[in-house]
Coordinates of C-alpha atoms in Angstrom, one line a residue:
M200 CA 0.1 -0.4 -0.1
T201 CA 1.2 3.6 -1.4
V202 CA 1.8 6.2 1.6
F203 CA -0.6 8.1 0.2
N204 CA -3.4 5.2 0.3
H205 CA -2.3 4.7 3.9
L206 CA -3.4 8.4 4.8
L207 CA -6.3 8.1 2.5
R208 CA -7.3 5.2 4.7
H209 CA -6.2 6.7 8.0
L210 CA -8.4 9.8 7.3
E211 CA -11.1 7.7 6.7
Q212 CA -11.4 5.9 10.2
E213 CA -10.5 8.7 11.7
P214 CA -11.6 12.0 10.2
G215 CA -10.9 14.3 13.2
T216 CA -7.1 13.8 12.4
I217 CA -6.5 16.9 10.8
S218 CA -9.7 18.7 10.6
N219 CA -8.6 22.0 12.7
T220 CA -5.0 21.6 11.8
S221 CA -3.8 24.0 8.5
L222 CA -2.0 22.8 5.6
T223 CA 0.7 24.9 6.3
S224 CA 0.8 23.9 9.7
L225 CA 1.1 20.2 8.0
F226 CA 4.0 21.0 6.0
Q227 CA 5.6 22.8 8.6
F228 CA 5.4 19.7 10.6
I229 CA 6.6 17.5 8.1
T230 CA 9.6 19.5 7.6
L231 CA 10.6 20.7 11.2
A232 CA 10.1 16.8 12.3
T233 CA 11.9 15.5 9.7
R234 CA 14.4 17.7 10.5
L235 CA 14.6 16.4 14.3
K236 CA 15.0 12.2 13.3
N237 CA 18.1 12.1 14.8
D238 CA 17.3 13.6 18.1
I239 CA 13.9 11.9 18.4
I240 CA 16.0 8.1 17.6
L241 CA 18.8 9.7 20.6
V242 CA 16.4 9.6 23.2
E243 CA 14.7 6.2 22.4
P244 CA 15.7 3.3 24.6
S245 CA 19.3 1.5 22.7
L246 CA 17.3 -1.5 21.7
S247 CA 14.7 0.2 19.7
P248 CA 14.8 -0.2 16.2
T249 CA 16.2 2.6 14.1
S250 CA 14.2 2.0 10.8
D251 CA 11.0 1.9 12.7
P252 CA 9.6 5.4 13.7
P253 CA 8.6 5.8 17.9
F254 CA 5.0 5.5 18.2
V255 CA 5.1 8.8 20.6
L256 CA 7.5 11.8 20.7
S257 CA 9.5 12.9 23.4
P258 CA 7.8 16.2 25.9
A259 CA 10.7 18.3 24.5
V260 CA 10.1 17.2 20.5
T261 CA 6.1 17.3 21.3
V262 CA 6.9 21.3 23.0
F263 CA 8.9 22.7 20.0
L264 CA 6.7 21.2 17.4
S265 CA 3.6 22.4 18.9
A266 CA 5.0 25.7 19.0
G267 CA 6.4 25.9 16.0
C268 CA 3.7 24.3 14.0
S269 CA 1.2 26.5 15.6
I270 CA -1.2 23.7 16.6
S271 CA -1.8 21.8 20.2
P272 CA 0.3 19.2 21.7
A273 CA -2.7 16.8 21.3
E274 CA -3.0 17.6 17.6
V275 CA 0.8 17.1 17.5
N276 CA 0.4 13.4 18.7
D277 CA -2.1 13.2 16.3
A278 CA -0.1 14.1 13.2
W279 CA 2.9 12.2 14.3
S280 CA 0.9 8.8 14.3
L281 CA -0.3 9.9 10.8
L282 CA 2.5 11.4 9.6
K283 CA 5.6 9.7 11.3
D284 CA 6.1 7.0 7.8
V285 CA 6.0 10.1 6.2
I286 CA 8.8 11.4 8.0
W287 CA 11.0 8.6 8.6
S288 CA 11.2 8.1 4.9
G289 CA 12.9 11.2 4.7
G290 CA 10.1 13.6 4.4
I291 CA 9.1 15.7 1.2
T292 CA 12.4 15.7 -1.0
V293 CA 10.8 16.2 -4.4
D294 CA 13.7 18.0 -6.3
V295 CA 10.8 21.1 -7.3
G296 CA 13.7 22.6 -9.6
R297 CA 14.2 19.8 -11.9
L298 CA 10.5 19.0 -12.4
W299 CA 9.9 22.7 -14.0
E300 CA 13.2 22.6 -15.9
T301 CA 11.7 19.1 -16.7
H302 CA 8.0 19.6 -17.6
G303 CA 7.5 23.6 -17.2
T304 CA 9.3 25.4 -20.2
Q305 CA 7.2 23.0 -22.5
R306 CA 3.9 24.3 -21.1
G307 CA 4.6 27.9 -21.0
L308 CA 5.4 27.5 -16.9
A309 CA 8.1 28.1 -15.0
E310 CA 9.1 27.9 -10.9
Y311 CA 9.9 31.5 -11.3
L312 CA 7.6 34.3 -12.5
L313 CA 8.4 37.8 -12.3
Y314 CA 5.3 39.6 -13.0
P315 CA 5.3 43.3 -12.0
P316 CA 4.1 44.3 -9.2
S317 CA 0.4 44.6 -9.8
H318 CA -2.2 43.1 -12.3
S319 CA -3.6 46.6 -12.6
C320 CA -2.8 50.3 -14.6
L321 CA -0.8 52.5 -11.8
H322 CA -1.8 55.6 -13.2
P323 CA -4.3 57.0 -11.3
D324 CA -6.4 58.8 -14.0
C325 CA -6.5 55.3 -15.9
Q326 CA -10.1 54.4 -16.6
R327 CA -9.3 51.1 -17.1
R328 CA -8.5 51.0 -13.1
A329 CA -11.4 53.2 -12.6
K330 CA -13.8 50.0 -13.6
G331 CA -12.1 47.7 -11.6
M332 CA -10.3 46.0 -14.3
T333 CA -7.3 43.9 -14.5
L334 CA -4.5 44.0 -17.8
K335 CA -4.3 41.1 -19.7
K336 CA -2.8 42.1 -22.6
A337 CA 0.4 40.3 -21.8
A338 CA 4.0 39.1 -23.3
Q339 CA 6.0 36.6 -21.7
T340 CA 9.8 35.9 -22.1
Y341 CA 11.9 33.1 -21.0
V342 CA 15.0 34.2 -18.5
V343 CA 17.6 33.6 -16.6
L344 CA 17.5 34.4 -12.6
F345 CA 20.9 33.9 -11.1
T346 CA 19.9 32.8 -7.4
M347 CA 21.7 32.4 -4.0
T348 CA 20.8 29.2 -3.1
K349 CA 19.7 27.2 -5.8
G350 CA 22.2 28.7 -8.5
P351 CA 20.7 30.1 -12.3
C352 CA 17.1 28.8 -12.7
I353 CA 14.6 29.4 -15.4
A354 CA 11.9 31.8 -14.7
K355 CA 9.5 33.5 -16.7
S356 CA 9.3 37.2 -17.1
V357 CA 6.1 38.9 -17.9
H358 CA 5.1 42.0 -18.7
L359 CA 1.6 43.3 -18.8
Y360 CA 0.7 46.4 -21.2
C361 CA -1.9 48.9 -20.7
Q362 CA -4.0 49.5 -23.8
T363 CA -5.8 52.6 -22.5
C364 CA -2.5 54.1 -20.6
G365 CA -0.2 53.0 -23.2
I366 CA 1.9 51.8 -20.2
D367 CA 4.1 48.8 -20.3
Y368 CA 4.4 47.4 -16.9
H369 CA 7.6 45.2 -16.4
H370 CA 8.9 43.2 -13.3
N371 CA 11.1 46.3 -12.0
Y372 CA 10.0 49.2 -14.1
S373 CA 7.0 50.2 -16.2
V374 CA 7.9 51.8 -19.7
F375 CA 6.3 54.9 -21.6
K376 CA 7.5 56.5 -24.4
G377 CA 10.5 55.0 -24.4
E378 CA 11.2 55.5 -21.1
R379 CA 11.5 53.6 -18.0
T380 CA 10.1 54.3 -14.3
Y381 CA 11.6 52.3 -11.7
Y382 CA 9.2 51.6 -9.1
E383 CA 9.1 52.8 -5.5
H384 CA 9.0 49.5 -3.8
Q385 CA 11.4 47.0 -5.4
P386 CA 11.3 42.9 -5.8
D387 CA 14.0 40.9 -4.6
S388 CA 15.6 40.4 -8.3
V389 CA 17.1 43.0 -10.2
Q390 CA 17.1 43.1 -14.2
A391 CA 20.6 43.5 -15.5
A392 CA 20.0 42.5 -18.9
D393 CA 17.1 41.4 -21.6
H394 CA 17.3 37.8 -20.5
V395 CA 19.1 38.0 -17.4
F396 CA 17.7 38.4 -13.4
I397 CA 19.6 38.6 -10.5
E398 CA 18.6 38.0 -6.9
K399 CA 19.6 41.2 -4.5
S400 CA 21.6 39.1 -1.9
V401 CA 23.6 38.0 -5.0
I402 CA 24.3 41.4 -5.8
E403 CA 24.7 42.5 -2.3
L404 CA 27.3 39.8 -1.8
F405 CA 29.2 41.1 -5.1
R406 CA 29.3 44.7 -3.3
T407 CA 30.5 43.1 0.1
A408 CA 33.3 41.4 -1.7
M409 CA 34.2 44.6 -3.4
D410 CA 34.3 46.6 -0.4
F411 CA 36.2 44.4 2.2
S412 CA 38.5 42.1 -0.4
W413 CA 38.6 44.5 -3.7
T414 CA 36.8 41.6 -5.7
S415 CA 37.0 42.8 -9.4
A416 CA 33.7 42.2 -11.4
T417 CA 35.5 39.5 -13.2
N418 CA 36.3 37.4 -10.1
C419 CA 32.7 37.8 -8.6
A420 CA 31.4 36.1 -11.9
K421 CA 33.8 33.7 -11.4
L422 CA 32.9 33.0 -7.6
Y423 CA 29.5 32.8 -8.6
N424 CA 30.1 30.2 -11.5
L425 CA 31.9 28.0 -9.9
C426 CA 30.9 28.3 -6.2
L427 CA 26.7 29.1 -6.1
S428 CA 25.8 27.5 -9.6
H429 CA 25.7 24.3 -7.9
G430 CA 27.5 23.1 -11.6
K431 CA 24.5 23.2 -13.4
Q432 CA 24.5 23.3 -17.1
T433 CA 22.0 25.1 -19.9
P434 CA 19.6 23.1 -20.9
A435 CA 20.1 21.8 -24.8
D436 CA 16.7 23.7 -26.0
F437 CA 17.5 27.0 -24.3
K438 CA 19.0 29.7 -25.8
V439 CA 20.3 31.9 -22.5
K440 CA 23.6 30.9 -20.9
F441 CA 23.7 29.6 -17.4
E442 CA 26.7 31.9 -16.8
L443 CA 26.8 35.2 -15.2
S444 CA 29.1 37.4 -17.1
V445 CA 31.2 40.6 -16.5
E446 CA 28.7 42.9 -17.4
H447 CA 26.2 41.3 -15.8
V448 CA 27.9 41.8 -12.0
W449 CA 28.4 45.8 -13.3
D450 CA 24.8 46.2 -14.4
G451 CA 23.7 44.4 -11.3
Y452 CA 25.9 46.7 -9.3
V453 CA 25.1 50.4 -11.0
I454 CA 21.4 49.3 -10.6
T455 CA 21.1 48.6 -7.3
S456 CA 23.2 51.5 -6.4
L457 CA 21.4 54.0 -7.9
L458 CA 18.0 52.5 -6.6
E459 CA 19.5 52.9 -3.4
D460 CA 20.6 56.2 -3.8
C461 CA 17.3 57.7 -4.9
E462 CA 15.3 55.7 -2.4
R463 CA 17.6 57.6 0.4
R464 CA 16.4 60.6 -1.6
M465 CA 12.8 59.9 -1.7
N466 CA 13.3 60.1 -6.0
T467 CA 12.6 57.8 -9.0
L468 CA 14.7 56.1 -11.4
V469 CA 14.4 57.0 -14.5
A470 CA 16.2 55.6 -17.7
P471 CA 16.1 55.1 -21.1
H472 CA 14.1 52.2 -22.7
T473 CA 15.9 52.2 -26.3
G474 CA 19.8 52.2 -27.0
E475 CA 22.3 49.8 -25.7
Q476 CA 22.4 48.4 -22.0
R477 CA 25.8 49.6 -21.5
D478 CA 24.7 53.1 -22.1
R479 CA 21.5 52.7 -20.3
F480 CA 22.2 54.4 -16.9
T481 CA 25.3 56.9 -18.1
E482 CA 23.1 60.1 -17.5
A483 CA 21.5 58.3 -14.2
M484 CA 25.4 58.0 -13.1
I485 CA 26.7 61.1 -14.1
A486 CA 23.6 63.4 -12.6
R487 CA 24.6 61.3 -8.7
N488 CA 28.2 62.6 -9.4
R489 CA 27.7 66.0 -10.1
R490 CA 25.8 65.9 -7.2
I491 CA 28.0 64.7 -5.0
Q492 CA 30.9 66.9 -6.5
L493 CA 28.9 69.1 -5.5
Y494 CA 27.3 68.9 -2.1
G495 CA 29.5 66.2 -0.9
Y496 CA 28.5 62.4 0.7
E497 CA 25.4 62.8 2.8
Q498 CA 25.8 65.6 4.9
V499 CA 29.2 64.3 6.2
R500 CA 30.6 67.5 5.7
R501 CA 29.1 68.7 9.0
H502 CA 29.9 65.0 10.9
Y503 CA 31.1 65.0 14.4
C504 CA 31.8 62.4 17.3
N505 CA 34.0 62.0 20.1
R506 CA 36.8 60.9 17.6
C507 CA 37.4 63.6 15.6
T508 CA 35.7 66.2 17.7
S509 CA 36.5 67.4 21.2
M510 CA 34.0 69.8 22.9
Y511 CA 34.3 72.6 25.9
K512 CA 32.0 73.2 28.4
D513 CA 31.6 76.5 31.0
E514 CA 31.3 75.7 34.3
Q515 CA 27.2 75.4 33.9
G516 CA 27.5 72.5 31.5
V517 CA 27.4 74.6 28.0
V518 CA 29.4 74.0 24.9
T519 CA 31.5 76.8 24.4
H520 CA 33.4 75.8 21.7
K521 CA 34.9 72.6 19.8
V522 CA 38.2 71.3 18.7
S523 CA 37.8 69.0 15.4
A524 CA 40.6 67.8 12.9
V525 CA 40.5 66.1 9.4
V526 CA 43.2 65.1 7.4
V527 CA 44.1 65.6 3.9
D528 CA 46.3 63.2 1.4
G529 CA 46.7 62.0 -1.9
V530 CA 46.0 58.3 -3.2
T531 CA 47.3 56.7 -6.7
V532 CA 44.0 55.5 -8.0
G533 CA 43.2 57.0 -11.3
H534 CA 41.7 56.4 -14.6
P535 CA 42.5 57.3 -18.4
C536 CA 42.4 60.8 -19.3
C537 CA 42.9 63.4 -21.9
A538 CA 46.6 63.2 -23.1
V539 CA 46.3 67.8 -22.7
Y540 CA 47.8 68.6 -19.5
N541 CA 45.3 69.1 -17.0
C542 CA 42.4 68.2 -19.4
H543 CA 39.5 67.5 -17.3
T544 CA 37.0 67.1 -20.6
P545 CA 36.3 63.0 -20.2
L546 CA 37.2 60.7 -22.6
S547 CA 34.0 59.3 -24.8
N548 CA 36.3 55.6 -25.4
N549 CA 39.1 54.6 -22.8
H550 CA 41.5 53.5 -25.8
H551 CA 41.0 57.1 -26.8
H552 CA 44.1 59.3 -26.3
F553 CA 42.5 62.7 -26.5
C554 CA 38.8 64.0 -25.5
H555 CA 36.5 65.2 -28.3
L556 CA 37.8 68.8 -27.6
H557 CA 41.2 67.9 -28.6
S558 CA 41.0 65.4 -31.3
G559 CA 42.8 67.1 -33.5
Q560 CA 46.2 66.5 -31.4
N561 CA 45.9 63.6 -32.9
D562 CA 47.5 64.0 -36.1
K563 CA 50.9 66.0 -34.3
C564 CA 53.7 64.5 -33.5
V565 CA 53.7 63.0 -30.0
I566 CA 57.3 64.3 -28.4
I567 CA 56.4 67.0 -26.4
G568 CA 57.0 70.5 -27.4
C569 CA 57.0 69.8 -31.0
D570 CA 53.6 70.8 -33.0
L571 CA 54.4 69.1 -36.6
P572 CA 52.2 66.3 -38.2
I573 CA 53.0 63.4 -38.2
V574 CA 54.4 61.0 -40.7
R575 CA 52.0 58.2 -42.4
G576 CA 52.2 55.2 -40.4
R577 CA 53.9 57.0 -37.6
R578 CA 53.3 58.6 -34.2
T579 CA 56.0 61.1 -34.9
C580 CA 57.1 63.9 -37.4
S581 CA 59.6 63.8 -40.0
T582 CA 62.2 64.9 -37.2
L583 CA 65.0 62.0 -37.8
E584 CA 65.8 62.4 -33.9
H585 CA 61.7 61.8 -32.9
H586 CA 62.0 58.6 -35.2
Q587 CA 64.7 57.4 -33.6
V588 CA 62.7 58.2 -30.2
E589 CA 59.9 56.1 -31.2
D590 CA 61.3 53.1 -32.8
T591 CA 63.2 53.1 -29.3
H592 CA 59.7 53.1 -27.6
E593 CA 58.6 50.3 -29.9
L594 CA 61.7 48.4 -29.0
R595 CA 61.1 48.9 -25.3
G596 CA 58.0 46.1 -25.1
Q597 CA 60.5 43.5 -26.7
S598 CA 62.0 41.1 -24.4
R599 CA 65.8 41.5 -25.7
F600 CA 65.5 45.3 -25.0
Q601 CA 64.5 44.9 -21.5
L602 CA 67.5 42.4 -21.1
Q603 CA 69.5 45.2 -22.3
E604 CA 67.8 47.6 -20.1
R605 CA 68.3 45.1 -17.1
L606 CA 71.9 44.5 -17.8
A607 CA 72.3 48.9 -18.2
R608 CA 71.1 49.5 -15.0
A609 CA 73.3 46.8 -13.4
R610 CA 76.2 48.4 -14.4
T611 CA 74.8 52.0 -13.4
T612 CA 76.3 53.5 -10.2
I613 CA 72.8 54.5 -9.2
A614 CA 70.4 52.1 -10.1
T615 CA 66.8 52.8 -11.8
N616 CA 63.5 51.8 -10.2
T617 CA 63.1 48.1 -11.3
S618 CA 59.9 48.0 -9.3
L619 CA 56.6 46.6 -11.8
T620 CA 54.1 49.1 -11.8
D621 CA 50.8 48.5 -13.3
D622 CA 50.9 51.5 -15.7
P623 CA 53.4 52.7 -17.8
P624 CA 54.5 56.3 -17.1
D625 CA 52.7 58.8 -18.5
E626 CA 55.5 60.8 -20.0
E627 CA 59.1 59.1 -21.3
E628 CA 62.3 60.5 -21.4
Y629 CA 64.7 59.8 -24.0
E630 CA 68.5 61.1 -25.2
F631 CA 69.6 61.4 -28.3
N632 CA 73.1 60.5 -29.3
E633 CA 74.5 62.6 -31.9
N634 CA 77.3 60.7 -33.0
T635 CA 75.6 57.2 -33.2
R636 CA 72.4 58.8 -34.0
R637 CA 70.6 56.0 -31.2
A638 CA 68.2 56.8 -28.5
L639 CA 67.8 55.1 -25.4
P640 CA 65.7 55.9 -22.6
A641 CA 67.0 58.0 -19.9
T642 CA 67.9 57.2 -16.4
S643 CA 68.1 59.0 -13.2
S644 CA 72.3 58.8 -13.9
S645 CA 72.0 60.4 -16.9
Q646 CA 73.6 63.9 -16.9
D647 CA 73.6 66.7 -19.9
R648 CA 76.9 65.7 -21.5
P649 CA 77.6 67.4 -25.3
G650 CA 76.4 65.6 -28.1
R651 CA 73.2 64.5 -26.3
K652 CA 69.9 65.4 -26.4
K653 CA 66.9 65.0 -24.3
F654 CA 63.3 64.3 -25.5
R655 CA 60.4 63.6 -23.5
A656 CA 57.2 62.0 -25.2
V657 CA 53.7 60.7 -25.1
F658 CA 52.9 57.5 -26.5
G659 CA 50.7 55.9 -24.2
R660 CA 47.6 57.6 -22.7
R661 CA 47.8 59.9 -19.8
R662 CA 45.8 58.8 -16.7
T663 CA 44.8 61.2 -13.8
H664 CA 47.8 62.0 -11.3
N665 CA 45.7 60.8 -7.7
E666 CA 42.5 61.0 -6.5
Q667 CA 42.9 63.5 -3.3
L668 CA 40.6 62.9 0.3
I669 CA 40.1 64.8 3.3
V670 CA 39.4 61.9 6.1
A671 CA 38.5 63.0 9.5
P672 CA 40.3 61.3 12.7
C673 CA 37.3 58.9 13.1
G674 CA 37.8 57.1 9.7
M675 CA 35.2 59.4 8.2
I676 CA 35.7 60.2 4.4
I677 CA 34.6 63.6 4.0
A678 CA 35.2 64.4 0.3
R679 CA 37.1 63.1 -2.6
R680 CA 38.4 65.0 -5.9
T681 CA 40.7 63.5 -9.0
F682 CA 43.5 65.4 -9.5
F683 CA 44.3 65.3 -13.3
G684 CA 48.2 66.9 -13.6
A685 CA 49.9 66.9 -10.5
E686 CA 49.2 67.0 -6.3
G687 CA 49.6 70.7 -6.5
V688 CA 49.5 72.7 -2.9
A689 CA 47.2 75.4 -4.7
S690 CA 44.6 73.1 -5.8
V691 CA 45.2 71.8 -2.5
K692 CA 44.1 74.6 -1.1
Q693 CA 41.2 75.5 -3.6
F694 CA 40.0 71.6 -3.0
I695 CA 39.7 72.4 0.9
K696 CA 38.1 76.3 0.8
E697 CA 34.9 74.4 -2.3
V698 CA 34.6 71.2 0.4
Y699 CA 33.8 73.6 3.3
A700 CA 32.3 76.7 1.2
G701 CA 28.3 75.6 2.0
E702 CA 26.6 77.4 4.4
D703 CA 25.8 74.1 6.1
A704 CA 29.3 73.4 6.5
V705 CA 31.4 73.4 9.7
K706 CA 34.9 74.1 9.2
P707 CA 37.7 72.3 11.0
N708 CA 39.8 73.7 13.5
H709 CA 43.0 71.9 12.3
I710 CA 44.1 70.2 9.0
F711 CA 46.6 67.7 8.9
F712 CA 48.3 67.6 5.6
D713 CA 52.3 66.3 4.5
N714 CA 52.6 69.6 2.3
N715 CA 51.3 72.4 5.0
C716 CA 54.9 74.0 5.3
T717 CA 53.7 75.6 1.8
L718 CA 50.2 75.4 2.1
A719 CA 50.3 77.6 5.2
K720 CA 52.6 80.1 3.0
L721 CA 49.7 80.1 0.5
A722 CA 47.0 80.2 3.1
M723 CA 48.5 84.2 4.7
G724 CA 46.2 86.6 4.0
D725 CA 43.3 84.3 3.2
P726 CA 40.3 84.8 5.7
F727 CA 39.2 80.9 4.8
F728 CA 41.9 80.1 6.8
D729 CA 41.7 82.2 9.7
N730 CA 41.4 80.3 13.3
I731 CA 42.6 77.0 11.1
G732 CA 45.6 74.8 12.2
L733 CA 47.7 73.8 9.3
S734 CA 50.4 71.3 10.5
V735 CA 52.1 68.3 9.4
D736 CA 51.3 65.1 10.9
V737 CA 53.8 63.5 13.4
F738 CA 54.8 60.8 11.2
H739 CA 55.7 63.0 8.1
F740 CA 57.2 65.9 10.1
K741 CA 59.6 63.8 12.0
C742 CA 61.2 61.6 8.6
K743 CA 60.1 64.2 5.5
H744 CA 61.0 67.9 6.8
S745 CA 63.6 69.4 7.2
Q746 CA 64.6 70.8 10.7
T747 CA 66.6 73.6 8.9
D748 CA 63.4 75.0 7.3
T749 CA 62.5 77.7 10.1
F750 CA 59.2 78.3 8.8
C751 CA 58.0 74.8 8.5
Q752 CA 59.7 74.0 12.2
E753 CA 57.5 76.8 13.5
N754 CA 54.5 77.1 12.0
C755 CA 53.4 73.5 10.9
N756 CA 55.2 71.1 14.1
P757 CA 52.4 69.6 15.9
E758 CA 53.9 69.8 18.6
A759 CA 53.0 74.0 18.6
F760 CA 49.4 73.4 18.8
P761 CA 48.2 72.5 22.3
E762 CA 44.9 71.6 21.2
L763 CA 46.2 68.9 19.6
H764 CA 47.5 67.3 22.7
S765 CA 45.6 64.6 24.9
D766 CA 44.3 65.6 28.2
D767 CA 47.0 64.0 30.3
G768 CA 49.4 65.4 27.7
K769 CA 50.9 61.7 26.8
G770 CA 49.7 61.3 23.4
W771 CA 47.9 62.9 20.8
R772 CA 43.9 64.0 20.6
F773 CA 43.6 62.7 17.1
N774 CA 44.7 59.8 15.3
S775 CA 46.4 61.6 12.1
S776 CA 47.8 58.6 10.0
V777 CA 44.1 57.8 9.6
A778 CA 44.7 59.3 5.8
E779 CA 47.6 56.3 5.3
Q780 CA 45.3 53.6 6.5
T781 CA 42.3 55.4 4.3
N782 CA 44.7 55.1 1.5
N783 CA 45.7 52.2 2.4
W784 CA 42.4 50.7 1.9
F785 CA 41.0 52.9 -1.1
G786 CA 44.8 52.1 -3.3
K787 CA 43.9 48.7 -3.6
Y788 CA 41.3 49.5 -5.9
H789 CA 43.3 50.6 -8.6
P790 CA 43.7 47.3 -10.2
I791 CA 39.8 47.2 -10.5
A792 CA 39.0 51.1 -11.7
R793 CA 42.1 51.8 -14.0
E794 CA 40.7 51.1 -16.8
M795 CA 37.3 52.4 -16.2
L796 CA 35.6 56.0 -18.1
A797 CA 35.6 59.0 -15.6
H798 CA 31.8 58.4 -15.3
K799 CA 32.0 55.2 -14.1
F800 CA 35.1 55.6 -12.5
N801 CA 33.6 58.3 -10.2
F802 CA 30.3 56.7 -9.4
F803 CA 32.5 53.6 -8.3
C804 CA 34.8 55.5 -6.3
D805 CA 31.7 57.4 -4.7
E806 CA 29.8 53.9 -3.7
L807 CA 32.9 52.9 -2.1
I808 CA 32.9 55.7 0.1
L809 CA 29.7 55.9 0.4
R810 CA 29.0 52.2 1.7
R811 CA 32.3 52.4 3.9
N812 CA 30.7 55.9 5.5
H813 CA 27.8 54.0 6.5
R814 CA 29.7 51.1 8.1
T815 CA 32.0 53.6 10.1
E816 CA 29.0 55.2 11.4
E817 CA 27.5 52.1 12.3
K818 CA 31.0 51.2 14.2
L819 CA 31.0 54.4 15.6
G820 CA 27.7 54.5 17.8
K821 CA 27.9 50.7 18.3
D822 CA 31.5 51.8 20.0
G823 CA 29.4 54.5 21.9
H824 CA 31.3 57.5 20.0
N825 CA 28.4 59.3 19.6
P826 CA 28.5 59.8 15.7
C827 CA 26.3 63.1 15.0
I828 CA 25.3 66.1 13.0
W829 CA 25.9 69.7 13.1
P830 CA 22.9 71.6 13.0
C831 CA 24.4 74.8 11.1
Q832 CA 28.0 76.5 10.1
Q833 CA 27.3 79.1 12.8
V834 CA 27.0 77.0 15.9
F835 CA 30.5 77.7 17.0
E836 CA 30.9 81.3 15.4

C-alpha cells in the first residue's frame, strides 16, 4: 500500500485527526520533524530499531513542534501518528526545481514568475483601473534568474500592457514613450540584461566582496559560476546561458546603487528604454556624480563624534567651543584621461588618447614641444631624432631590449627603480646620441653631456594623477577630488575651500597635510584659513621635513598646537595617520578601476566611500562615540 493510500485510509477511519490543522501547519510539521529525526532516535531506548519511527515523541520535541507549527500538543500527537512513516522515510524531498525545468518550460510555465507588482494599471487617472479591470494583454519570455541558494534557474518574465494608458509594466519598472520608470518598492531581483535577472542577495554579495576584499567584477562572476551555480549546465533547448558575465555583475551593481540612492532621497530612477544596455544608466550615473561633487557625501561635511571632535563646556555644562580636525592626502588611483595636460574633459572611449575637444592632437607629433604633423604610419613627425625615439619606444616592449635595459641598470652606479608597476609612465624620457644617431631611454644617472639631446614623449594614454581625500580622524571620508596633472598645493587649497564653502558646512579647526609648510604660506592673508591650524602629521614631520626649514618648524610642528595634545599630555588627541590607513584601503582599487571611463570611475569610487562611511558610522555608534550632525555652520561662530 502506498503512503498516499495509507493516509487516505487513516483519514477515513479518523476524519477528525487534522480537521482543525491547516495545510501550512502540516507542511511545517513534516519539514521540522524530518530534521529532528536524529534527536528523536537519540532519546529512544537503546534496543529500539532505528528503522521504525517511535509511537510517541519526547516531551521536548512535542513542545517544540507545538510552538513551531502553531498547533496543540494533542494535535502534535495526532499528526505524528498520521505522518510518522512519511517523516521517517525522508519527508518531502522532491527536486521541484528539476520538475519545473523538465515539464514546465514546454508548457509555458516556470518555477519563478517575474511579474509586475500589480495586475492593474498604476496610473491614477486610468479609466480601466477606475472600472476595476485588470490588465490582460501580456507578453512573456523565458529568462535566467541567478539565485543565491539554487544557482541559475529558468524563470518567466511577464510584462502587462495597459491599452488605455499605453504603459507597459515590467518586473522592475514601467515603460512609457521610450522611458523606464523604476518602481518605488522593488522586488527581490533586478533585471541586469534583457534575459538576465539577479537576486539582490547575490548583488549584495558582490558589493560586499568589492568592499572588503577588493574583488573585481570578473572575479565576482567567476565566484558565482564556480561556487554558487551548483554545477548547473544550460539546458540543450534553452537559448540563454547559465553563466554570469562581467557585464551582468556591473549592471546589477550600478542599478542597485542607483535605486538605493533614489530611495534615500525619496526620488524615482528614470532611464531610457531604448539604446544599448551599456549606455542606459550613464546619464543617471553622471547626475549622481555631479550632485556628490557639489553637495558631498550625505551631510558628512557636518559630521562629528567623540573621535574627531572635542567639546569644551563652561561651568554650567554648556558647550562653548570645539576642536575638530581632518587629514588631507592623495592616493594613486586613477583612470585614463585626455593627454593634454590638466584637461578635465572626459574621454568618450577609454582607448582614446584625447578628448573630443583635443582630438586634433592625434595628428601631431607625440614628442612634447613639437607641433609638427605626424608621418603616415608613425606617431612622430619627419624629424630624424623623433623617429629614433619612436623606434626605441617600440623596442622597449620586446624581451631582448628589456634584458639590455636590465644589464644597463646593473652597470650604473645609481640603479633606477626596477619595481613593476601596473601602468607605464605618462611621459617617457629619452636621450639621443648625435654621434651614434641612436636614442636610448634616459636613466636617473643621465647627465647633460655634449652631443646628447633629451626628449620627452607621450606615447601611451595619460592618466589622472591621484585621488585627493579629506578624512576625519574617526575614519569618515569627508570628500574626494580627482587631481589630473599633479598634487599641486594650490589645488589642495582650492579643494579644501570648496568642500567647506557651503552655508551648512562646519570648518575644521585643524588640517593635517604632509605639505602644509607650503600650504600655510599660500593661505596667508586668506580669511578662510583664519583660526585653522595647519600642521604636518607626526610621522611625516619627523621623517620627511627638514629641521633647518625654520618656517616649517615654527608653523607646522604639531607640538606647537596645544589643542592637538591629549588631556593627560602623554599622547595626541587625534589619529593623524587615518589618511594613510584609508589610502591603504582605497589604493587597492586601482587594478579594478584603472580602465574605467570617468563617469563609471567616479560612480564606483563614490559608492565605495558611501558604503564605507555607513559602516564606519554604524561602528562609531556601537562603540559609544556618539556620531552626530552639526545643525549649521554658525554653531561656534
